[in-house]
mmCIF file of C-alpha atoms in Angstrom:
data_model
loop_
_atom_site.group_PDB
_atom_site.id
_atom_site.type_symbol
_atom_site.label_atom_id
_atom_site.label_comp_id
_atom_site.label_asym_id
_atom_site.label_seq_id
_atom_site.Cartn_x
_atom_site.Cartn_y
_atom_site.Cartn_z
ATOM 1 C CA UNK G 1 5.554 -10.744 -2.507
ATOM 2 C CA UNK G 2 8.541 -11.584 0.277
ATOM 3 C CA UNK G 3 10.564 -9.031 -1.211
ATOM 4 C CA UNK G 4 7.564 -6.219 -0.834
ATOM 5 C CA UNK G 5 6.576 -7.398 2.422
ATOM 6 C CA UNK G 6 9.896 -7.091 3.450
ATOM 7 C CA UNK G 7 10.230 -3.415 1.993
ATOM 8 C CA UNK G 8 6.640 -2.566 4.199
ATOM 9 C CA UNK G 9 4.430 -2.893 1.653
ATOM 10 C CA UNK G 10 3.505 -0.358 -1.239
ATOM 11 C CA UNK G 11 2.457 -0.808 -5.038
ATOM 12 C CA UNK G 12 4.082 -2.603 -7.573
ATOM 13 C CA UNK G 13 3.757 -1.121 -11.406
ATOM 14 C CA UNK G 14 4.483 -3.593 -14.289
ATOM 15 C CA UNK G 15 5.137 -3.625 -18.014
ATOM 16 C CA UNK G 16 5.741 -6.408 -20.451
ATOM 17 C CA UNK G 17 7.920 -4.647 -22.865
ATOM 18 C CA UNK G 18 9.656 -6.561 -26.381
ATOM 19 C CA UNK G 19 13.268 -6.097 -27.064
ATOM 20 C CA UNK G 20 14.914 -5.348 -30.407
ATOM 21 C CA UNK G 21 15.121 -8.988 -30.712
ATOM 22 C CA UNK G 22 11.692 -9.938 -30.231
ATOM 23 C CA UNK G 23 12.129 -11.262 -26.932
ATOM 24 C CA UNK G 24 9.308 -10.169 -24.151
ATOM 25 C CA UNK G 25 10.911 -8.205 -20.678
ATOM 26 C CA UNK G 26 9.256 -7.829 -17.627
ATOM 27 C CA UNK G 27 9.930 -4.548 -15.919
ATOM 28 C CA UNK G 28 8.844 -4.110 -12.112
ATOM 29 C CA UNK G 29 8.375 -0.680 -10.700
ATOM 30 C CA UNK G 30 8.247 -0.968 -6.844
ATOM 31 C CA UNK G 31 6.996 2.684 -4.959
ATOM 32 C CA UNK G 32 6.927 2.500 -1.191
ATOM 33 C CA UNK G 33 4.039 4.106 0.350
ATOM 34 C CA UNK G 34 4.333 7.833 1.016
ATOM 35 C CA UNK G 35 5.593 9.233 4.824
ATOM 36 C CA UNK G 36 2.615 7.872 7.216
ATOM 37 C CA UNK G 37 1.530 8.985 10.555
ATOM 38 C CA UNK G 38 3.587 6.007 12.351
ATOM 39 C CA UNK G 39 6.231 7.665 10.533
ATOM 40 C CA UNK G 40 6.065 10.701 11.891
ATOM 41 C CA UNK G 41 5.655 9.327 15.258
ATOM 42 C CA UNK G 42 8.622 7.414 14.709
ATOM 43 C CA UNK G 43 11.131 10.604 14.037
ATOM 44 C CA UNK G 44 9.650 12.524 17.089
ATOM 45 C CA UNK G 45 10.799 9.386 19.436
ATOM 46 C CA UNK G 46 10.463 5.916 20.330
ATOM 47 C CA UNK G 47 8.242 6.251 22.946
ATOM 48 C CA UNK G 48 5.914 8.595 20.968
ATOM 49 C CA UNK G 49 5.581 5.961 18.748
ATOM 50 C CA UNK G 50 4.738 3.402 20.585
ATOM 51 C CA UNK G 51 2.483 5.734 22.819
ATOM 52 C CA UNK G 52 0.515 6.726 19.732
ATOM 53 C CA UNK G 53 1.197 4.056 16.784
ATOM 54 C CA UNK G 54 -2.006 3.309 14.729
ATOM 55 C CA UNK G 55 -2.466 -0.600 13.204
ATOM 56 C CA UNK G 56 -3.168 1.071 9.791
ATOM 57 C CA UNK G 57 -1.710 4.670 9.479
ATOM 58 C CA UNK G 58 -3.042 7.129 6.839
ATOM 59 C CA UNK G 59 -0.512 9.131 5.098
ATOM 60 C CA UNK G 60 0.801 12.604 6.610
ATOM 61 C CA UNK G 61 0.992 15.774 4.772
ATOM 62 C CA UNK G 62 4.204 15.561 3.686
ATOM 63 C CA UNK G 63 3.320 11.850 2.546
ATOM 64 C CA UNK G 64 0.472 13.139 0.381
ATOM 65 C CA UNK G 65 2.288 15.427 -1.393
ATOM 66 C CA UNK G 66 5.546 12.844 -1.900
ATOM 67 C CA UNK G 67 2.348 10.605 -3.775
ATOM 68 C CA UNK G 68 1.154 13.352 -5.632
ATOM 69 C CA UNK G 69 5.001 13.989 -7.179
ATOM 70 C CA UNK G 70 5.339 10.281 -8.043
ATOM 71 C CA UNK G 71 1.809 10.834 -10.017
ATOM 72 C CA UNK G 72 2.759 13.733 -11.469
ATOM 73 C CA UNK G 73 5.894 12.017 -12.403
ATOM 74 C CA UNK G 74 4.580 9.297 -13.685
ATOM 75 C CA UNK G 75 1.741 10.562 -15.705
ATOM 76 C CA UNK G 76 4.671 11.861 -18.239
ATOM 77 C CA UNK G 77 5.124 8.657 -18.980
ATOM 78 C CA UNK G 78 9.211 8.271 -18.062
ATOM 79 C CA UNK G 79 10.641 5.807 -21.015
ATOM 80 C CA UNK G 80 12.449 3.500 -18.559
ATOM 81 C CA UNK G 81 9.226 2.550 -16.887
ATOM 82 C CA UNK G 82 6.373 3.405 -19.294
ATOM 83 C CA UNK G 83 4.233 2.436 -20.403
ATOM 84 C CA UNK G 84 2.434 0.634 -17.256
ATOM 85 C CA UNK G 85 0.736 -2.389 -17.708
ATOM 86 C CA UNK G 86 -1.074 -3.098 -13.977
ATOM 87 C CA UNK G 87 -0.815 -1.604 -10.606
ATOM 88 C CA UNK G 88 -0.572 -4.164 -7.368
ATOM 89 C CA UNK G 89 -1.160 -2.222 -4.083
ATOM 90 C CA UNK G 90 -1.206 -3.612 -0.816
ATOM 91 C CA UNK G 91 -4.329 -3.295 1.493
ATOM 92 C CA UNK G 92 -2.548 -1.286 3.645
ATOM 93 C CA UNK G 93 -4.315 2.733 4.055
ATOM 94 C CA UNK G 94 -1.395 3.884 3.447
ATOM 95 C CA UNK G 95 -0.249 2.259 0.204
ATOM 96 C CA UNK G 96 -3.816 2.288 -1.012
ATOM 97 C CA UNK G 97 -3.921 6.191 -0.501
ATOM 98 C CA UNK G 98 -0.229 6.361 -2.209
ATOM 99 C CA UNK G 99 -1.818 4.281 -5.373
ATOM 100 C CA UNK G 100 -4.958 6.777 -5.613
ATOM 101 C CA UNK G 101 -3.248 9.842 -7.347
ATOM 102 C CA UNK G 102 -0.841 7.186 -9.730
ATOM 103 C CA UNK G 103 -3.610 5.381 -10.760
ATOM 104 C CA UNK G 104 -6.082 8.419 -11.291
ATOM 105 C CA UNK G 105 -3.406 9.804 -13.261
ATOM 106 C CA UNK G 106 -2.542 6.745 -15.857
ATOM 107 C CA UNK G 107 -6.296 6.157 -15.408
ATOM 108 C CA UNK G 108 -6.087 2.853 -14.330
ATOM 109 C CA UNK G 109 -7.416 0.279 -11.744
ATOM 110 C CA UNK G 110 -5.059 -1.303 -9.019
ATOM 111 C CA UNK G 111 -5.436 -4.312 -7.952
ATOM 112 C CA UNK G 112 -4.884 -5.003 -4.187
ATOM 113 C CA UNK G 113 -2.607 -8.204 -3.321
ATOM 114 C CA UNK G 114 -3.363 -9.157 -0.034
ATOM 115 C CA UNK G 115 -0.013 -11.057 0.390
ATOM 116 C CA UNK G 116 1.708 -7.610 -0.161
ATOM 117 C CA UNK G 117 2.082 -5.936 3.243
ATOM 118 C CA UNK G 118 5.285 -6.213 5.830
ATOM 119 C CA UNK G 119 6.512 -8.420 8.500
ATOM 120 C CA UNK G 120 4.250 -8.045 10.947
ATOM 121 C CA UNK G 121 1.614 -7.528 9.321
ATOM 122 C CA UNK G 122 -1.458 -5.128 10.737
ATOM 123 C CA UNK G 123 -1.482 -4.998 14.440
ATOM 124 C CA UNK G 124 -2.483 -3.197 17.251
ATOM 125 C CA UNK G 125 -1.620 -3.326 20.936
ATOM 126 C CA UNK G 126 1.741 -1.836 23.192
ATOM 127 C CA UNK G 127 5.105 -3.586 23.131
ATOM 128 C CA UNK G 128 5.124 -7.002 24.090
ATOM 129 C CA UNK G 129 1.380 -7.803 23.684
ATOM 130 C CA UNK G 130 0.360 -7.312 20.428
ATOM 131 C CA UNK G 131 -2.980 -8.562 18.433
ATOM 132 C CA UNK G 132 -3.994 -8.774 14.893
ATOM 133 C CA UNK G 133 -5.876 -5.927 13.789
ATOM 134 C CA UNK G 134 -8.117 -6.351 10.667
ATOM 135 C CA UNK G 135 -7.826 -3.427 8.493
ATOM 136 C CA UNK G 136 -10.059 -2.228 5.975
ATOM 137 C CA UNK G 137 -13.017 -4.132 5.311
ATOM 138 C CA UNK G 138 -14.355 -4.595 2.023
ATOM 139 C CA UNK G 139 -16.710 -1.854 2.338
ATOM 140 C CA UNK G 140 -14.455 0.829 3.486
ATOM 141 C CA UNK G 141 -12.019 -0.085 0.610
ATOM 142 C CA UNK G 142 -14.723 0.467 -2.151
ATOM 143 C CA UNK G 143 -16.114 3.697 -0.132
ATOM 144 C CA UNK G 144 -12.726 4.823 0.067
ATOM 145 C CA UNK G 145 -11.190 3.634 -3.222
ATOM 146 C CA UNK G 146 -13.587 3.225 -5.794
ATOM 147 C CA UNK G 147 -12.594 1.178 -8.987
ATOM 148 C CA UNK G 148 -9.960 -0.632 -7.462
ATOM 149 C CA UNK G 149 -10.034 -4.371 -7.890
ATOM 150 C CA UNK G 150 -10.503 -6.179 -4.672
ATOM 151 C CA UNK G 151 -9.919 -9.985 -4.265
ATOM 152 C CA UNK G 152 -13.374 -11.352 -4.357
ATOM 153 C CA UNK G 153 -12.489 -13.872 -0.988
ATOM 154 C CA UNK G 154 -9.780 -11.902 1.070
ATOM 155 C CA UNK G 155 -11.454 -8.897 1.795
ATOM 156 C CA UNK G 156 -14.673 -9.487 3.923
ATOM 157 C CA UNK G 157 -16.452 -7.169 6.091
ATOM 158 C CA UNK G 158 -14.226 -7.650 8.673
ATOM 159 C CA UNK G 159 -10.773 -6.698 6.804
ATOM 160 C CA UNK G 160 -8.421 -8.046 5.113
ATOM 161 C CA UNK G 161 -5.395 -9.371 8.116
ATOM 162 C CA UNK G 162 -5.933 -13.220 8.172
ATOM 163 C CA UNK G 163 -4.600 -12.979 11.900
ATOM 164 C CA UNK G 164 -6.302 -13.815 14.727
ATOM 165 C CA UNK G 165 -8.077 -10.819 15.998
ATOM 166 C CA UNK G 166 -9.146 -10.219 19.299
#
């Protein structure tokens, strides 16, 4: 979890796979989320970003279709990584939206890991006076993502960030 929270967050894809010798590997496939709006902001300037930064950013254009190309990718089942044993997504919009098209094409169910997002966390607020923002509640996340395994505690109706919120 510290080393995808440090990363920003994304999915992690696993698979147990046995070597020649019997023994059991563990193979971790980490995807960072696809180009978000706070990305965009972010190349246009500083101060745009700031000016317009969202606590939980969907993904742009150009991020949907990078997700779609790791799905389509993916779904031909690459040797070195396949085949997949689980998907862990973090709650963020944006890594939830770049598991979606993955996961629909392996048909399979992520899980989201709640410990999985980066430093920081979700917030709101200008420079210098920021607040804890509570992302998706649970509702939103099953509207929005059907079959994806929520924690049954983490997620409540008023998100998922354990921050204080204002």
């Amino acid at each position: 979890a510290a080393a995808a929270a440090a990363a920003g967050g994304g999915c992690l894809f696993w698979t147990k796979t046995a070597s020649a010798q019997g023994e059991s590997k563990l193979r971790i496939l980490f995807i960072r989320h696809g180009e978000s709006e706070n990305n965009v902001l972010c190349n246009i300037s500083d101060d745009e970003y700031w000016k317009h930064r969202k606590p939980d950013p969907k993904l742009s254009a150009k991020g949907e279709k990078q997700v779609q190309a790791a799905a389509n990718a993916l779904a031909k089942n690459p040797p070195v990584v396949s085949p997949l044993d689980k998907i862990y997504v973090s709650p963020m919009t944006r890594a939830l939206s770049t598991a979606k098209p993955i996961a629909e094409s392996l048909r399979m169910s992520p899980t989201v890991w709640t410990d999985m997002y980066e430093v920081g966390g979700c917030f709101g607020g200008e420079k210098g006076s920021f607040y804890g923002v509570g992302g998706l509640s649970r509702n939103e996340m099953q509207r929005l993502y059907p079959g994806y395994i929520l924690p049954p505690e983490e997620i409540t109706q008023h998100g998922w960030y354990p921050k204080k919120l204002r």
